[in-house]
Backbone as numpy.savetxt, mean C-alpha at the origin, in Angstrom:
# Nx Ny Nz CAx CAy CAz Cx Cy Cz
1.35 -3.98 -1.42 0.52 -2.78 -1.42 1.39 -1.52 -1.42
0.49 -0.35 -1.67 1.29 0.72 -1.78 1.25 1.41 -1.02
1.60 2.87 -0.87 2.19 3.76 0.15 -0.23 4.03 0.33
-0.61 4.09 -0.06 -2.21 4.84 0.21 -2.80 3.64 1.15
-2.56 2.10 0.62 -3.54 1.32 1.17 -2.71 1.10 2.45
-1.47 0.70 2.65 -0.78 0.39 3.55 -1.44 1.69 4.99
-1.37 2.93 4.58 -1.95 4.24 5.70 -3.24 3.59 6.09
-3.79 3.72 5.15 -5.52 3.04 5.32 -5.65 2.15 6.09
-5.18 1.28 5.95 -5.49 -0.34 6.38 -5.05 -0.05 8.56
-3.92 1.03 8.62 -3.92 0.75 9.81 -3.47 1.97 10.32
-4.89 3.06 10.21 -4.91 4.10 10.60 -5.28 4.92 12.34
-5.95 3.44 12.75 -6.01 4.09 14.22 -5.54 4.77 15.14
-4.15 4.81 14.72 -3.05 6.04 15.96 -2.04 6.72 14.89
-1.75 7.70 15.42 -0.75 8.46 15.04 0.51 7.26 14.62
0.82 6.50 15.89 1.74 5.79 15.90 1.17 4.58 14.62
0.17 4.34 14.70 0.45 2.93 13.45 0.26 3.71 12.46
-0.09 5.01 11.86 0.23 5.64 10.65 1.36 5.94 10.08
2.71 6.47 10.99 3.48 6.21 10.95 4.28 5.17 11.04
4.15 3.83 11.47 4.38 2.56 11.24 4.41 2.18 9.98
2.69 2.22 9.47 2.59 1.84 8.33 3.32 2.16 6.96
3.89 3.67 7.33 4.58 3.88 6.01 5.87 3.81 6.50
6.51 3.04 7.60 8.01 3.06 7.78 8.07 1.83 7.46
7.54 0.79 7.02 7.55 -0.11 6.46 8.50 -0.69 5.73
7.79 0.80 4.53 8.64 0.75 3.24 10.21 0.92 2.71
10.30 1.66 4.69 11.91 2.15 4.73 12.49 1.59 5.40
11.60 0.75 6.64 13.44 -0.08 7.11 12.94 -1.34 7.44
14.08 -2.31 7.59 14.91 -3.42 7.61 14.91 -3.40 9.01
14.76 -5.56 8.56 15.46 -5.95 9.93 14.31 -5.92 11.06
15.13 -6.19 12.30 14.55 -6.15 13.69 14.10 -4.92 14.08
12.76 -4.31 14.83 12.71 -3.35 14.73 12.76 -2.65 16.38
13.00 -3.91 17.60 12.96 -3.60 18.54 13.98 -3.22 18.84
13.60 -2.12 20.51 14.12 -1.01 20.85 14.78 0.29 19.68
14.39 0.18 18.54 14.45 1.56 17.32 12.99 1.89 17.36
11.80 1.50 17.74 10.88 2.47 17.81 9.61 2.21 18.73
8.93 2.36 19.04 8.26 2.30 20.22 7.29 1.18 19.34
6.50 0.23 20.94 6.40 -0.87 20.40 4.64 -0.77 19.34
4.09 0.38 19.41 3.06 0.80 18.13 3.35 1.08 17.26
4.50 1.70 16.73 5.39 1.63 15.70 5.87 0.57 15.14
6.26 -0.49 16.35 7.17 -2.00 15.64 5.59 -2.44 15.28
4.63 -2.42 15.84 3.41 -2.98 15.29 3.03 -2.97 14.36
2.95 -1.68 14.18 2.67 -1.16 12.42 3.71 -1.43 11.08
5.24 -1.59 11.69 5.60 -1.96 10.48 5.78 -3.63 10.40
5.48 -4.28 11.57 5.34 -5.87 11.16 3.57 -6.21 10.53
2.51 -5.03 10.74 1.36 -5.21 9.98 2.03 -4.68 8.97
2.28 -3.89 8.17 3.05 -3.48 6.86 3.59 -5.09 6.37
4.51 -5.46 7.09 4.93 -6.73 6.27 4.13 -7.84 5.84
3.39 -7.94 6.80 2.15 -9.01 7.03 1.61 -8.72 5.77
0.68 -7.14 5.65 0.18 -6.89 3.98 0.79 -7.31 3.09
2.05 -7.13 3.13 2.71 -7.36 1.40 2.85 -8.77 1.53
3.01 -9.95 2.75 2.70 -10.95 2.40 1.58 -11.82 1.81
0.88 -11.18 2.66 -1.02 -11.83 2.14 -1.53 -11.29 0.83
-0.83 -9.76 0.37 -1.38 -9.49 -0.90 -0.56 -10.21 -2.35
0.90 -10.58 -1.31 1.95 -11.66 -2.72 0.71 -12.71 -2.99
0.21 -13.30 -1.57 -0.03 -14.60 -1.81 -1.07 -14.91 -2.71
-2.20 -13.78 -2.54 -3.88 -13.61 -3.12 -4.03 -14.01 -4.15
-5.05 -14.81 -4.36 -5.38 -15.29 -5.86 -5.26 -14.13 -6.44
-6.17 -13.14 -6.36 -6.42 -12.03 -7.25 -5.29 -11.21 -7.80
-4.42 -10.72 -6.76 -3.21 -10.07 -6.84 -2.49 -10.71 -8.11
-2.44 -12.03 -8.36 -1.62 -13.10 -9.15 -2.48 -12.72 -10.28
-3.63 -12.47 -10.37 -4.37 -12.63 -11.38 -4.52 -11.27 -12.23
-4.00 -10.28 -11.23 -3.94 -8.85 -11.79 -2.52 -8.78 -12.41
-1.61 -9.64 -11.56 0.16 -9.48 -12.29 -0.38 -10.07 -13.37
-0.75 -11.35 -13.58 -1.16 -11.92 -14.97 -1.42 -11.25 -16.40
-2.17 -9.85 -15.81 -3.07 -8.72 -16.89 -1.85 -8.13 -17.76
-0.56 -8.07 -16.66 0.30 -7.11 -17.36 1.14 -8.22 -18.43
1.49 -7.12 -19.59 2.01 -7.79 -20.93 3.54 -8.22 -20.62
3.99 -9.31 -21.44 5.40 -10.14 -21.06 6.44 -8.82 -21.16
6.50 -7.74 -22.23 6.91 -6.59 -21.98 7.46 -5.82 -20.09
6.42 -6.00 -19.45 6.33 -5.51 -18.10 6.45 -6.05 -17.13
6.14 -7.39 -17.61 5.96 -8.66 -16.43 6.87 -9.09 -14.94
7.94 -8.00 -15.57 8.53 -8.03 -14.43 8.40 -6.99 -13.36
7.96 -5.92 -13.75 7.76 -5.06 -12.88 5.80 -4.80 -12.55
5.57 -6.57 -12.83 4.05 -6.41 -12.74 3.17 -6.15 -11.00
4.42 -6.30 -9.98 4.10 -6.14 -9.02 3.97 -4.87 -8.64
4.99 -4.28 -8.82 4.93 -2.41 -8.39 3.67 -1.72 -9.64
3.26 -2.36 -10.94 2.13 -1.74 -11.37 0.52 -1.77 -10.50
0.88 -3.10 -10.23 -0.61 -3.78 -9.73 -0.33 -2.92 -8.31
0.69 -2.81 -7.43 0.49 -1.92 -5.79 -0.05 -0.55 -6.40
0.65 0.31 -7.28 -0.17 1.56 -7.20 -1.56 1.80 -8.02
-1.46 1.00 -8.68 -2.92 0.66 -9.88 -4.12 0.33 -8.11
-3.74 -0.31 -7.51 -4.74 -0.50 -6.45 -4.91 0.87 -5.10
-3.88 1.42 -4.92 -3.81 2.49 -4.54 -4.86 3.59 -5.36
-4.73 3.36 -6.61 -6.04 4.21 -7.79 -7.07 3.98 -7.32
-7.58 2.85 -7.40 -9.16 2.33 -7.06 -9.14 2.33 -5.41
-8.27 2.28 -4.58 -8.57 2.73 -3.51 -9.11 4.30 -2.98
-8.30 4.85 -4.00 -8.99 6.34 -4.01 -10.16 6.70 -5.13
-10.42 5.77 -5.89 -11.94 5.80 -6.50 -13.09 5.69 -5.37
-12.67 4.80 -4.74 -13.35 4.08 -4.28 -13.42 3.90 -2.35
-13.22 5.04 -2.53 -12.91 5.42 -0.75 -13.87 5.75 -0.16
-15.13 6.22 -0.80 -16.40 6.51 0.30 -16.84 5.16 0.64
-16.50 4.29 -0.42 -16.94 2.51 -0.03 -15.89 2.01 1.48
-15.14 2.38 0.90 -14.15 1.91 2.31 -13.95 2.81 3.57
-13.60 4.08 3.02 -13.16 5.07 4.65 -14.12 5.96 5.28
-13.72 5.38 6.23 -14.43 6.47 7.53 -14.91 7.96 7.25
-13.51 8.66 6.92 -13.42 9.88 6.77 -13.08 9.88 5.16
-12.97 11.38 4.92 -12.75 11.79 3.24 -11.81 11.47 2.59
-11.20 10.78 1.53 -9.64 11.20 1.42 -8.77 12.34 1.92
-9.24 13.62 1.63 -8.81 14.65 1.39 -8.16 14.93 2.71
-9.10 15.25 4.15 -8.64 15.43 4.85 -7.39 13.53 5.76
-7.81 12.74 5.41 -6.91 11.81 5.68 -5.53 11.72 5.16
-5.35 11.99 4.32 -4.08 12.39 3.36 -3.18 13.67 4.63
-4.54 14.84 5.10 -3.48 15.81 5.46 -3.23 15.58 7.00
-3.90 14.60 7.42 -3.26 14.30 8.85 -1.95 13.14 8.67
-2.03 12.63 7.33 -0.65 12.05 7.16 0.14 12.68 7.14
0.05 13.84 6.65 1.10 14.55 5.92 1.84 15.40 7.40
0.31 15.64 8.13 0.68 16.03 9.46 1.90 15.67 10.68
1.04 14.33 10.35 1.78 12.94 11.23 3.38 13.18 10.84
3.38 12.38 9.66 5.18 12.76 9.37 6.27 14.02 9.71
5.00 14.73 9.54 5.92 16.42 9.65 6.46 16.27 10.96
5.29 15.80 12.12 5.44 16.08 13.46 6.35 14.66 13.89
6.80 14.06 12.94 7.95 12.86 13.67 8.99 12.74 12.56
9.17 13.89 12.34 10.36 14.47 11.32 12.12 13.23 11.68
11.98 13.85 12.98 13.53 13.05 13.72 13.53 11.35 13.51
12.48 11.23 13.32 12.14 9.55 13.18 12.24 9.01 12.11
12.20 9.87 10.70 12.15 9.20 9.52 13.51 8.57 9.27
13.72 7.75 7.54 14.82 7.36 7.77 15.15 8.35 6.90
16.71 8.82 6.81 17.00 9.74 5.81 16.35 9.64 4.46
15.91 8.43 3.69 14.98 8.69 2.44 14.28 9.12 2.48
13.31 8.53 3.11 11.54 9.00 3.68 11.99 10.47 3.48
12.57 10.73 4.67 13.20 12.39 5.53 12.97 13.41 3.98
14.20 12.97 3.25 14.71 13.53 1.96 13.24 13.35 0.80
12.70 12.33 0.84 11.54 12.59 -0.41 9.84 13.32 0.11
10.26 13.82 1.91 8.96 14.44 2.28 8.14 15.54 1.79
9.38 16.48 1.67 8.62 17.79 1.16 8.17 17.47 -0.38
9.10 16.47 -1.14 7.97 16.84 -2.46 7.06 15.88 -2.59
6.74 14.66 -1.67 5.60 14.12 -1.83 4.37 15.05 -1.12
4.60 16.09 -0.15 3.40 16.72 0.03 3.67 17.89 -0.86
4.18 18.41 -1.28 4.18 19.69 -2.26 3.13 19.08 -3.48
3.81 17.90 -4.04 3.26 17.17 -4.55 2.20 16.30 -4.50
1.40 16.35 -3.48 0.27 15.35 -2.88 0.34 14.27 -3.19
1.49 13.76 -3.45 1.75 12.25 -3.92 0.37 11.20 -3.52
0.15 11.52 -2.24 -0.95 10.49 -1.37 -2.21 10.82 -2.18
-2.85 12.14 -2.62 -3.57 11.94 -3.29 -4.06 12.79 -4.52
-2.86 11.94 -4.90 -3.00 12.42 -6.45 -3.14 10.89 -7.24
-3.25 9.78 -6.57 -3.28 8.66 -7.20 -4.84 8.39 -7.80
-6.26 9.36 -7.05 -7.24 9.28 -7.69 -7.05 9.46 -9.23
-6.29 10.38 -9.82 -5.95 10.65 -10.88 -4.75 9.72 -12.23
-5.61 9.58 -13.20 -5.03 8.25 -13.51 -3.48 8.47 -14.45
-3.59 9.95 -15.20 -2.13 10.46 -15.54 -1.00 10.71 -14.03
-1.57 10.95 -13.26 -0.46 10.85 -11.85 -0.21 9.45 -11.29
-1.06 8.52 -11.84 -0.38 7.48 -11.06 0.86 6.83 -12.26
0.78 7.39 -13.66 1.10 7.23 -14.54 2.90 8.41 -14.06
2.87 9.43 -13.53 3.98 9.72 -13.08 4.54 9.21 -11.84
3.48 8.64 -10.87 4.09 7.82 -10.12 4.81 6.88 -10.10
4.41 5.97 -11.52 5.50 4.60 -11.81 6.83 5.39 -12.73
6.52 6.75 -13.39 7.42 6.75 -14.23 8.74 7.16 -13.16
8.28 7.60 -11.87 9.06 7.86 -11.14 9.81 6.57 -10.31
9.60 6.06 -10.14 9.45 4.11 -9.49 10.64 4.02 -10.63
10.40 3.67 -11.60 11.16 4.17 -12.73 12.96 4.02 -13.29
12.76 5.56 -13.13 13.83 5.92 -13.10 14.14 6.08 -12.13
14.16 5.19 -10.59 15.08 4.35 -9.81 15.64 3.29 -9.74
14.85 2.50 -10.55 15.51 1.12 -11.12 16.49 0.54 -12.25
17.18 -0.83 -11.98 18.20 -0.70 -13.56 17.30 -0.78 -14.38
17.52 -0.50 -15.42 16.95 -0.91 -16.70 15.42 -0.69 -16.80
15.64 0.78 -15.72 13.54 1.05 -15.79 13.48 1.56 -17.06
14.22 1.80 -17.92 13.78 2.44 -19.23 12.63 1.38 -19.57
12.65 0.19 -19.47 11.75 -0.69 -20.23 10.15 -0.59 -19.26
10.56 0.01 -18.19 9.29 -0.16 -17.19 8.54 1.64 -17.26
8.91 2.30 -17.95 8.75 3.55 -18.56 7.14 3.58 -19.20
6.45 4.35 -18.63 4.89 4.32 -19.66 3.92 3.07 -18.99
4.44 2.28 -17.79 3.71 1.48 -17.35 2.32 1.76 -17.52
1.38 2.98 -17.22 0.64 3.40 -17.03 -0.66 2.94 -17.89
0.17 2.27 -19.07 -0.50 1.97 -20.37 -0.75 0.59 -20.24
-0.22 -0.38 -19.08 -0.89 -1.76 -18.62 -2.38 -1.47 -18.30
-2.01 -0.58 -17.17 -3.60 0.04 -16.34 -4.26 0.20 -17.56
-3.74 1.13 -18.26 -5.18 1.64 -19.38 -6.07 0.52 -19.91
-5.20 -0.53 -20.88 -4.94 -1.69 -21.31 -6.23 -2.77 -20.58
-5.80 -2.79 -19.12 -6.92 -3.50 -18.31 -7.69 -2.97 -17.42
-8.26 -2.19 -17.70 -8.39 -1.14 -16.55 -9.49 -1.64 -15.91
-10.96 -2.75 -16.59 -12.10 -2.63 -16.08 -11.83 -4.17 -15.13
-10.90 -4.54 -15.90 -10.69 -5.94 -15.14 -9.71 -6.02 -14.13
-9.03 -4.91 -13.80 -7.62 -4.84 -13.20 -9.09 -4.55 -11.59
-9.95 -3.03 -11.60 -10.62 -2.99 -11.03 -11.89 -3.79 -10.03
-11.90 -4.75 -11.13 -12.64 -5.93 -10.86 -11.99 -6.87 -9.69
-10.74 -6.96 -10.10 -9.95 -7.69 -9.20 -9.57 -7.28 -7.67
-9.47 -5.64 -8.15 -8.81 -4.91 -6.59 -10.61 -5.33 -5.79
-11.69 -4.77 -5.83 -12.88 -4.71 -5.57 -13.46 -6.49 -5.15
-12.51 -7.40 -5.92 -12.46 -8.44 -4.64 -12.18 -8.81 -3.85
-10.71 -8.51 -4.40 -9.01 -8.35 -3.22 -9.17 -7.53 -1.70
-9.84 -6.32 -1.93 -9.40 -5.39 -0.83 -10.44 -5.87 0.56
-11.80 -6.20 0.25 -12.43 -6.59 1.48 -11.80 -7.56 1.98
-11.15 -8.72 1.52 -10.46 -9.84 2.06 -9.33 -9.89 3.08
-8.28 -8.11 2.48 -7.12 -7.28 2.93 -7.56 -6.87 4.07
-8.77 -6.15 4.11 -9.19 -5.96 5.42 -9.69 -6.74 6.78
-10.33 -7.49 5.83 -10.72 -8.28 7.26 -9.83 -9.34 7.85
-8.24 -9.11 6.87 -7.51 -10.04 6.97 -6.72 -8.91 8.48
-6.60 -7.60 8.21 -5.79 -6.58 9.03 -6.81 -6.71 10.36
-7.65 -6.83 10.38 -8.71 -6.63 11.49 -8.47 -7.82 12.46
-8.31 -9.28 11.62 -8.12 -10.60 12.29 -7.08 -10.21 12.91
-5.54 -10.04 12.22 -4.05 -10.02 12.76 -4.31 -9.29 13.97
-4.81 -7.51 13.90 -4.91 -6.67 15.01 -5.30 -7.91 16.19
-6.64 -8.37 15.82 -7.32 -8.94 17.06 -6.36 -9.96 17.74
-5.70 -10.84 17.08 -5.17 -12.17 17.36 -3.64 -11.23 18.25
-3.04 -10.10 17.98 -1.85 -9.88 18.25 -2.24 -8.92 19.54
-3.57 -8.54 19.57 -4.22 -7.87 20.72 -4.05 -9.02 21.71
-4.99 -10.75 21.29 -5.65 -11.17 22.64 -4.60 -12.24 22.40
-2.94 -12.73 21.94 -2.10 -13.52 21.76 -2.59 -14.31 21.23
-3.23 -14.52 20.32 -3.84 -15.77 19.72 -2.49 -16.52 18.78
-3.11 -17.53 18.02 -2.17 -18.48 17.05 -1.96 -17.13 16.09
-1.13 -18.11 15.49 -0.53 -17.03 13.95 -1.84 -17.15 13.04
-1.50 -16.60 11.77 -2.82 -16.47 10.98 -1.82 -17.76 10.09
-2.77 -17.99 9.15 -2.32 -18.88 7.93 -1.38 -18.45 6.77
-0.41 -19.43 6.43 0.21 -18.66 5.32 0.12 -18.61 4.01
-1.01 -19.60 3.51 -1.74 -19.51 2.40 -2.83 -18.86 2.20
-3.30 -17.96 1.24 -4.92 -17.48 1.22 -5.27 -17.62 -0.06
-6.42 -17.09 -0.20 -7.90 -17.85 -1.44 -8.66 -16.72 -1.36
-9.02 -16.01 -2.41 -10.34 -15.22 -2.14 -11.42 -15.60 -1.53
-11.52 -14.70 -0.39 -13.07 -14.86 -0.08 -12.65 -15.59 1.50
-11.21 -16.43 1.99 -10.97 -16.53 2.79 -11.35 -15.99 4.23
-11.03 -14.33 4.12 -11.44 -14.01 5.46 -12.86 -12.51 4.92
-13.35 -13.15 3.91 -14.70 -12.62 3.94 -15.98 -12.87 5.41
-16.68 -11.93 5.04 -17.96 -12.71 5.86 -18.64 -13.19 5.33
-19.30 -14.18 6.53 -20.24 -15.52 5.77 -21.61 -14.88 4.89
């Protein structure tokens, strides 16, 4: 998942908002480097990108993208779902995008000392830039990969991704809109089980797995 669903999925405190997107930045063991709602949030961060590798659907959306891309069909399909998460946010969130985006933006500002120097270094132009939500918009998520991009070797070939999405767009949608209730009630189980010590969760999943009956 990407930098929008990862916030979403485990927005209840200051501290797991910031969790959730330190995720993306560090490595390793995370005890005694950050307080233990923080280590929470970025071992739920990991947990997501495991259960969303595993998902039928997820597999079935890398599938959409052409042998051309296929390798970078994972980072299309995380922000392509980040899109329809912001299509599609009065279905899912509490509150508006608009103002959720700026208590992120908040959050980070106000735990500045905590980031890791990347995060730190790419802050001001992802909010100058509303990076968080500008992904409703389907030419910005189209600069979002071109940016993904030209960080990688040989992203010249992963250049214009944007044109997979176009390509599948009604079916790519189809897929997130099965995927994401499953994501959730999969984040809701973990919370509960790591709240009351329960067993681990499973390491295989199936659509529809942790649906309701």
């Amino acid at each position: 998942m990407n930098f929008l669903a990862h916030l979403f999925l485990d927005s209840g405190s200051d501290d797991a908002l910031l969790g959730s997107l330190l995720g993306d930045f560090v490595k390793g063991d995370t005890e005694g480097r950050f307080s233990p709602a923080v280590s929470d949030a970025i071992l739920l961060h990991r947990k997501i990108d495991s259960f969303s590798d595993a998902h039928m659907l997820t597999r079935k959306s890398r599938n959409r993208i052409s042998p051309l891309r296929r390798r970078f069909a994972g980072i299309i399909v995380d922000v392509c779902y980040d899109h329809f998460l912001s299509r599609h946010w009065r279905h899912f969130g509490a509150i508006d995008l608009n103002p959720f985006v700026d208590r992120v933006y908040d959050v980070l500002n106000k735990n500045r000392a905590l980031l890791p120097e990347r995060l730190s270094r790419i802050l001001p132009r992802m909010i100058s830039e509303n990076w968080l939500g500008s992904y409703l918009h389907l030419e910005r998520v189209g600069d979002a990969l071109d940016r993904i991009a030209g960080r990688l070797s040989r992203g010249d070939k992963f250049m214009r991704a944007v044109t997979e999405i176009e390509a599948n767009y009604e079916a790519l949608e189809i897929d997130f809109l099965g995927f994401f209730p499953d994501l959730a009630a999969f984040c809701t189980e973990w919370k509960h089980r790591r709240e009351n010590g329960a067993g681990k969760m499973p390491d295989v999943f199936h659509a529809g797995d942790f649906s309701e009956a």
